[in-house]
Amino acid sequence: MRKVIVTGGAGYIGSHTVVELARAGFTPVVVDDLRNSHRSALKGMSELIGSVPSFHSVDCLDLERLHEVFKLEGEVHGVIHFAAYKAVGESVAEPLKYYENNLGSLVNVLQVMQWRGVGALVFSSSCTVYGQPARMPVDEGAPDHTASSPYGYTKVVGERMVRDAVRANHTLRSVLLRYFNPIGAHPEGHIGELPIGAPGNLVPFLTQTAVGLRKQLVIHGSDYDTPDGTCVRDYLHVVDVARAHVMALDWMDQQAAPLVETFNLGAGEGRSVKEVVELFEEVSGVTVPKVYGPRRAGDVSAIWADSSKSRRVLGWRCEHDLRSALRDAWNWQLALQATMARK
Ligand code: UD1
């Protein structure tokens, strides 16, 4: 029984990862103070895995309580650290909130892992660390990482903190996973994205607009140097992202410490905002009200992944395509609407 503490385990990528862990035979333990997630995610996960995961409502900034969780749980095999803020635009407006939460919680996680002798960490990073790369697709060796937002910079510094911790603590192994744009929801239902307030990300805004919760989608910028003028991103299914965490833990178990390795997680295809909106309209059968607005602060124009290292080393590849990710996001939104209508 390999017990894995999942900080932010009630969140979007966290909840999907908890399900994959449980299905792969790990024992996931959710640590989440629910500030940006919902208790209902625990119910959804339980329905998918057939048992209720251990849950601690703890803020990772609270070092003492975090340490208590590790003590209570006994032998912990590894940690997956998701707990962090993630909205690019908000981070430009409120940078200190991002530095305090994203970096402070990582310091505490690394500290407690060291105290308790826990030797495996998967850190939730982002392609945002590349800023606007000079060459595409971007691979893990791309030079000069200059993130374009405070959110992105917390990931640059977070990765550096993990590297330094591994250098100082020779029993530690870590994998840094750089996600491109995770979207969608669990194909079997029960869990998906549950944004609090107006969503900052494209796909939840799109699905909420399609059901009438939002008046219109604003497409941020139409004058980028891309084929149709809108930004280009690499969208991948959240379940594929979740699976990579299980593979990373399995892979680390076969490696000697100290170790720190970085992997891109992307589908390897750049899709424009306009393309995504049009494909969503086709999948859902709904025409979404939309307008073009100005560029969004902190956005890069185009980025997509070279994920060949993940394929070669971890044996990971995307099993879901963009169409099925958009279909699952749409089904999830419809299920939420149906639940709300019953209340
Ligand atoms: C960024 C990171 C990604 C991270 C995510 C976390 C980059 C390149 N990517 O994603 O790794 O996981 O933050 O939040 O930094 N858009 C609209 N209208 C909207 C919302 C979004 O046009 O209402 C556009 C954005 O301008 C962007 C695209 O849709 O061009 C995707 O945006 P979003 O879903 O917010 O993700 P990123 O900012 O690309």
mmCIF file with all atom_site columns, N, CA and C in Angstrom, residues 50-91:
data_model
loop_
_atom_site.group_PDB
_atom_site.id
_atom_site.type_symbol
_atom_site.label_atom_id
_atom_site.label_alt_id
_atom_site.label_comp_id
_atom_site.label_asym_id
_atom_site.label_entity_id
_atom_site.label_seq_id
_atom_site.pdbx_PDB_ins_code
_atom_site.Cartn_x
_atom_site.Cartn_y
_atom_site.Cartn_z
_atom_site.occupancy
_atom_site.B_iso_or_equiv
_atom_site.pdbx_formal_charge
_atom_site.auth_seq_id
_atom_site.auth_comp_id
_atom_site.auth_asym_id
_atom_site.auth_atom_id
_atom_site.pdbx_PDB_model_num
ATOM 1   N N  . GLY A 1 50 ? -15.335 4.037  -5.384  1.00 0.00 ? 50 GLY A N  1
ATOM 2   C CA . GLY A 1 50 ? -16.042 3.054  -4.573  1.00 0.00 ? 50 GLY A CA 1
ATOM 3   C C  . GLY A 1 50 ? -15.687 3.090  -3.094  1.00 0.00 ? 50 GLY A C  1
ATOM 4   N N  . SER A 1 51 ? -14.940 4.091  -2.663  1.00 0.00 ? 51 SER A N  1
ATOM 5   C CA . SER A 1 51 ? -14.667 4.259  -1.229  1.00 0.00 ? 51 SER A CA 1
ATOM 6   C C  . SER A 1 51 ? -14.359 5.739  -0.987  1.00 0.00 ? 51 SER A C  1
ATOM 7   N N  . VAL A 1 52 ? -14.434 6.158  0.273   1.00 0.00 ? 52 VAL A N  1
ATOM 8   C CA . VAL A 1 52 ? -14.226 7.577  0.588   1.00 0.00 ? 52 VAL A CA 1
ATOM 9   C C  . VAL A 1 52 ? -12.750 7.790  0.907   1.00 0.00 ? 52 VAL A C  1
ATOM 10  N N  . PRO A 1 53 ? -12.056 8.656  0.154   1.00 0.00 ? 53 PRO A N  1
ATOM 11  C CA . PRO A 1 53 ? -10.642 8.872  0.473   1.00 0.00 ? 53 PRO A CA 1
ATOM 12  C C  . PRO A 1 53 ? -10.481 9.618  1.790   1.00 0.00 ? 53 PRO A C  1
ATOM 13  N N  . SER A 1 54 ? -9.380  9.357  2.467   1.00 0.00 ? 54 SER A N  1
ATOM 14  C CA . SER A 1 54 ? -9.068  10.094 3.695   1.00 0.00 ? 54 SER A CA 1
ATOM 15  C C  . SER A 1 54 ? -8.941  11.580 3.343   1.00 0.00 ? 54 SER A C  1
ATOM 16  N N  . PHE A 1 55 ? -9.552  12.449 4.156   1.00 0.00 ? 55 PHE A N  1
ATOM 17  C CA . PHE A 1 55 ? -9.587  13.876 3.824   1.00 0.00 ? 55 PHE A CA 1
ATOM 18  C C  . PHE A 1 55 ? -9.230  14.719 5.043   1.00 0.00 ? 55 PHE A C  1
ATOM 19  N N  . HIS A 1 56 ? -8.348  15.702 4.850   1.00 0.00 ? 56 HIS A N  1
ATOM 20  C CA . HIS A 1 56 ? -7.994  16.648 5.904   1.00 0.00 ? 56 HIS A CA 1
ATOM 21  C C  . HIS A 1 56 ? -8.214  18.065 5.386   1.00 0.00 ? 56 HIS A C  1
ATOM 22  N N  . SER A 1 57 ? -9.078  18.812 6.066   1.00 0.00 ? 57 SER A N  1
ATOM 23  C CA . SER A 1 57 ? -9.309  20.201 5.668   1.00 0.00 ? 57 SER A CA 1
ATOM 24  C C  . SER A 1 57 ? -8.232  21.085 6.294   1.00 0.00 ? 57 SER A C  1
ATOM 25  N N  . VAL A 1 58 ? -7.118  21.185 5.610   1.00 0.00 ? 58 VAL A N  1
ATOM 26  C CA . VAL A 1 58 ? -5.953  21.885 6.166   1.00 0.00 ? 58 VAL A CA 1
ATOM 27  C C  . VAL A 1 58 ? -5.358  22.808 5.107   1.00 0.00 ? 58 VAL A C  1
ATOM 28  N N  . ASP A 1 59 ? -4.991  24.010 5.540   1.00 0.00 ? 59 ASP A N  1
ATOM 29  C CA . ASP A 1 59 ? -4.309  24.982 4.690   1.00 0.00 ? 59 ASP A CA 1
ATOM 30  C C  . ASP A 1 59 ? -2.808  24.651 4.730   1.00 0.00 ? 59 ASP A C  1
ATOM 31  N N  . CYS A 1 60 ? -2.203  24.459 3.579   1.00 0.00 ? 60 CYS A N  1
ATOM 32  C CA . CYS A 1 60 ? -0.775  24.095 3.558   1.00 0.00 ? 60 CYS A CA 1
ATOM 33  C C  . CYS A 1 60 ? 0.119   25.211 4.099   1.00 0.00 ? 60 CYS A C  1
ATOM 34  N N  . LEU A 1 61 ? -0.428  26.405 4.243   1.00 0.00 ? 61 LEU A N  1
ATOM 35  C CA . LEU A 1 61 ? 0.376   27.481 4.854   1.00 0.00 ? 61 LEU A CA 1
ATOM 36  C C  . LEU A 1 61 ? 0.493   27.285 6.363   1.00 0.00 ? 61 LEU A C  1
ATOM 37  N N  . ASP A 1 62 ? -0.353  26.406 6.914   1.00 0.00 ? 62 ASP A N  1
ATOM 38  C CA . ASP A 1 62 ? -0.334  26.143 8.350   1.00 0.00 ? 62 ASP A CA 1
ATOM 39  C C  . ASP A 1 62 ? 0.616   24.949 8.607   1.00 0.00 ? 62 ASP A C  1
ATOM 40  N N  . LEU A 1 63 ? 1.871   25.287 8.884   1.00 0.00 ? 63 LEU A N  1
ATOM 41  C CA . LEU A 1 63 ? 2.922   24.266 8.989   1.00 0.00 ? 63 LEU A CA 1
ATOM 42  C C  . LEU A 1 63 ? 2.612   23.212 10.050  1.00 0.00 ? 63 LEU A C  1
ATOM 43  N N  . GLU A 1 64 ? 2.125   23.699 11.218  1.00 0.00 ? 64 GLU A N  1
ATOM 44  C CA . GLU A 1 64 ? 1.870   22.759 12.310  1.00 0.00 ? 64 GLU A CA 1
ATOM 45  C C  . GLU A 1 64 ? 0.793   21.732 11.947  1.00 0.00 ? 64 GLU A C  1
ATOM 46  N N  . ARG A 1 65 ? -0.291  22.241 11.373  1.00 0.00 ? 65 ARG A N  1
ATOM 47  C CA . ARG A 1 65 ? -1.393  21.325 11.033  1.00 0.00 ? 65 ARG A CA 1
ATOM 48  C C  . ARG A 1 65 ? -1.002  20.386 9.884   1.00 0.00 ? 65 ARG A C  1
ATOM 49  N N  . LEU A 1 66 ? -0.202  20.907 8.967   1.00 0.00 ? 66 LEU A N  1
ATOM 50  C CA . LEU A 1 66 ? 0.258   20.047 7.867   1.00 0.00 ? 66 LEU A CA 1
ATOM 51  C C  . LEU A 1 66 ? 1.118   18.905 8.416   1.00 0.00 ? 66 LEU A C  1
ATOM 52  N N  . HIS A 1 67 ? 1.982   19.259 9.359   1.00 0.00 ? 67 HIS A N  1
ATOM 53  C CA . HIS A 1 67 ? 2.838   18.249 9.991   1.00 0.00 ? 67 HIS A CA 1
ATOM 54  C C  . HIS A 1 67 ? 1.979   17.201 10.713  1.00 0.00 ? 67 HIS A C  1
ATOM 55  N N  . GLU A 1 68 ? 0.933   17.678 11.379  1.00 0.00 ? 68 GLU A N  1
ATOM 56  C CA . GLU A 1 68 ? -0.004  16.772 12.085  1.00 0.00 ? 68 GLU A CA 1
ATOM 57  C C  . GLU A 1 68 ? -0.596  15.736 11.129  1.00 0.00 ? 68 GLU A C  1
ATOM 58  N N  . VAL A 1 69 ? -0.984  16.207 9.932   1.00 0.00 ? 69 VAL A N  1
ATOM 59  C CA . VAL A 1 69 ? -1.584  15.296 8.949   1.00 0.00 ? 69 VAL A CA 1
ATOM 60  C C  . VAL A 1 69 ? -0.615  14.162 8.631   1.00 0.00 ? 69 VAL A C  1
ATOM 61  N N  . PHE A 1 70 ? 0.639   14.505 8.387   1.00 0.00 ? 70 PHE A N  1
ATOM 62  C CA . PHE A 1 70 ? 1.636   13.481 8.048   1.00 0.00 ? 70 PHE A CA 1
ATOM 63  C C  . PHE A 1 70 ? 1.811   12.513 9.220   1.00 0.00 ? 70 PHE A C  1
ATOM 64  N N  . LYS A 1 71 ? 1.826   13.060 10.433  1.00 0.00 ? 71 LYS A N  1
ATOM 65  C CA . LYS A 1 71 ? 1.994   12.185 11.610  1.00 0.00 ? 71 LYS A CA 1
ATOM 66  C C  . LYS A 1 71 ? 0.814   11.232 11.737  1.00 0.00 ? 71 LYS A C  1
ATOM 67  N N  . LEU A 1 72 ? -0.391  11.812 11.557  1.00 0.00 ? 72 LEU A N  1
ATOM 68  C CA . LEU A 1 72 ? -1.612  11.002 11.677  1.00 0.00 ? 72 LEU A CA 1
ATOM 69  C C  . LEU A 1 72 ? -1.659  9.889  10.639  1.00 0.00 ? 72 LEU A C  1
ATOM 70  N N  . GLU A 1 73 ? -1.198  10.189 9.440   1.00 0.00 ? 73 GLU A N  1
ATOM 71  C CA . GLU A 1 73 ? -1.302  9.225  8.344   1.00 0.00 ? 73 GLU A CA 1
ATOM 72  C C  . GLU A 1 73 ? -0.233  8.142  8.419   1.00 0.00 ? 73 GLU A C  1
ATOM 73  N N  . GLY A 1 74 ? 0.782   8.352  9.265   1.00 0.00 ? 74 GLY A N  1
ATOM 74  C CA . GLY A 1 74 ? 1.806   7.309  9.436   1.00 0.00 ? 74 GLY A CA 1
ATOM 75  C C  . GLY A 1 74 ? 2.759   7.262  8.252   1.00 0.00 ? 74 GLY A C  1
ATOM 76  N N  . GLU A 1 75 ? 2.955   6.064  7.700   1.00 0.00 ? 75 GLU A N  1
ATOM 77  C CA . GLU A 1 75 ? 3.941   5.939  6.621   1.00 0.00 ? 75 GLU A CA 1
ATOM 78  C C  . GLU A 1 75 ? 3.409   6.520  5.306   1.00 0.00 ? 75 GLU A C  1
ATOM 79  N N  . VAL A 1 76 ? 4.067   7.585  4.847   1.00 0.00 ? 76 VAL A N  1
ATOM 80  C CA . VAL A 1 76 ? 3.639   8.234  3.600   1.00 0.00 ? 76 VAL A CA 1
ATOM 81  C C  . VAL A 1 76 ? 4.693   7.948  2.534   1.00 0.00 ? 76 VAL A C  1
ATOM 82  N N  . HIS A 1 77 ? 4.236   7.421  1.404   1.00 0.00 ? 77 HIS A N  1
ATOM 83  C CA . HIS A 1 77 ? 5.162   7.060  0.335   1.00 0.00 ? 77 HIS A CA 1
ATOM 84  C C  . HIS A 1 77 ? 5.604   8.276  -0.482  1.00 0.00 ? 77 HIS A C  1
ATOM 85  N N  . GLY A 1 78 ? 4.647   9.145  -0.776  1.00 0.00 ? 78 GLY A N  1
ATOM 86  C CA . GLY A 1 78 ? 4.985   10.290 -1.611  1.00 0.00 ? 78 GLY A CA 1
ATOM 87  C C  . GLY A 1 78 ? 3.951   11.400 -1.489  1.00 0.00 ? 78 GLY A C  1
ATOM 88  N N  . VAL A 1 79 ? 4.266   12.524 -2.134  1.00 0.00 ? 79 VAL A N  1
ATOM 89  C CA . VAL A 1 79 ? 3.372   13.689 -2.102  1.00 0.00 ? 79 VAL A CA 1
ATOM 90  C C  . VAL A 1 79 ? 3.190   14.195 -3.524  1.00 0.00 ? 79 VAL A C  1
ATOM 91  N N  . ILE A 1 80 ? 1.934   14.556 -3.848  1.00 0.00 ? 80 ILE A N  1
ATOM 92  C CA . ILE A 1 80 ? 1.693   15.306 -5.079  1.00 0.00 ? 80 ILE A CA 1
ATOM 93  C C  . ILE A 1 80 ? 1.184   16.672 -4.639  1.00 0.00 ? 80 ILE A C  1
ATOM 94  N N  . HIS A 1 81 ? 1.914   17.711 -5.017  1.00 0.00 ? 81 HIS A N  1
ATOM 95  C CA . HIS A 1 81 ? 1.574   19.049 -4.518  1.00 0.00 ? 81 HIS A CA 1
ATOM 96  C C  . HIS A 1 81 ? 0.891   19.884 -5.605  1.00 0.00 ? 81 HIS A C  1
ATOM 97  N N  . PHE A 1 82 ? -0.449  19.980 -5.480  1.00 0.00 ? 82 PHE A N  1
ATOM 98  C CA . PHE A 1 82 ? -1.228  20.807 -6.408  1.00 0.00 ? 82 PHE A CA 1
ATOM 99  C C  . PHE A 1 82 ? -1.605  22.147 -5.786  1.00 0.00 ? 82 PHE A C  1
ATOM 100 N N  . ALA A 1 83 ? -1.795  22.168 -4.455  1.00 0.00 ? 83 ALA A N  1
ATOM 101 C CA . ALA A 1 83 ? -2.444  23.314 -3.808  1.00 0.00 ? 83 ALA A CA 1
ATOM 102 C C  . ALA A 1 83 ? -1.771  24.633 -4.189  1.00 0.00 ? 83 ALA A C  1
ATOM 103 N N  . ALA A 1 84 ? -2.464  25.425 -4.982  1.00 0.00 ? 84 ALA A N  1
ATOM 104 C CA . ALA A 1 84 ? -1.920  26.718 -5.426  1.00 0.00 ? 84 ALA A CA 1
ATOM 105 C C  . ALA A 1 84 ? -3.002  27.499 -6.155  1.00 0.00 ? 84 ALA A C  1
ATOM 106 N N  . TYR A 1 85 ? -2.815  28.821 -6.218  1.00 0.00 ? 85 TYR A N  1
ATOM 107 C CA . TYR A 1 85 ? -3.681  29.644 -7.081  1.00 0.00 ? 85 TYR A CA 1
ATOM 108 C C  . TYR A 1 85 ? -3.172  29.537 -8.506  1.00 0.00 ? 85 TYR A C  1
ATOM 109 N N  . LYS A 1 86 ? -4.074  29.783 -9.488  1.00 0.00 ? 86 LYS A N  1
ATOM 110 C CA . LYS A 1 86 ? -3.650  29.518 -10.870 1.00 0.00 ? 86 LYS A CA 1
ATOM 111 C C  . LYS A 1 86 ? -4.226  30.460 -11.930 1.00 0.00 ? 86 LYS A C  1
ATOM 112 N N  . ALA A 1 87 ? -4.746  31.595 -11.529 1.00 0.00 ? 87 ALA A N  1
ATOM 113 C CA . ALA A 1 87 ? -5.328  32.481 -12.555 1.00 0.00 ? 87 ALA A CA 1
ATOM 114 C C  . ALA A 1 87 ? -4.318  33.551 -12.976 1.00 0.00 ? 87 ALA A C  1
ATOM 115 N N  . VAL A 1 88 ? -3.950  33.493 -14.256 1.00 0.00 ? 88 VAL A N  1
ATOM 116 C CA . VAL A 1 88 ? -2.918  34.398 -14.773 1.00 0.00 ? 88 VAL A CA 1
ATOM 117 C C  . VAL A 1 88 ? -3.310  35.862 -14.534 1.00 0.00 ? 88 VAL A C  1
ATOM 118 N N  . GLY A 1 89 ? -4.538  36.227 -14.941 1.00 0.00 ? 89 GLY A N  1
ATOM 119 C CA . GLY A 1 89 ? -4.984  37.626 -14.841 1.00 0.00 ? 89 GLY A CA 1
ATOM 120 C C  . GLY A 1 89 ? -5.017  38.111 -13.395 1.00 0.00 ? 89 GLY A C  1
ATOM 121 N N  . GLU A 1 90 ? -5.579  37.286 -12.507 1.00 0.00 ? 90 GLU A N  1
ATOM 122 C CA . GLU A 1 90 ? -5.668  37.660 -11.090 1.00 0.00 ? 90 GLU A CA 1
ATOM 123 C C  . GLU A 1 90 ? -4.267  37.852 -10.498 1.00 0.00 ? 90 GLU A C  1
ATOM 124 N N  . SER A 1 91 ? -3.327  37.034 -10.956 1.00 0.00 ? 91 SER A N  1
ATOM 125 C CA . SER A 1 91 ? -1.975  37.124 -10.384 1.00 0.00 ? 91 SER A CA 1
ATOM 126 C C  . SER A 1 91 ? -1.281  38.429 -10.763 1.00 0.00 ? 91 SER A C  1
#
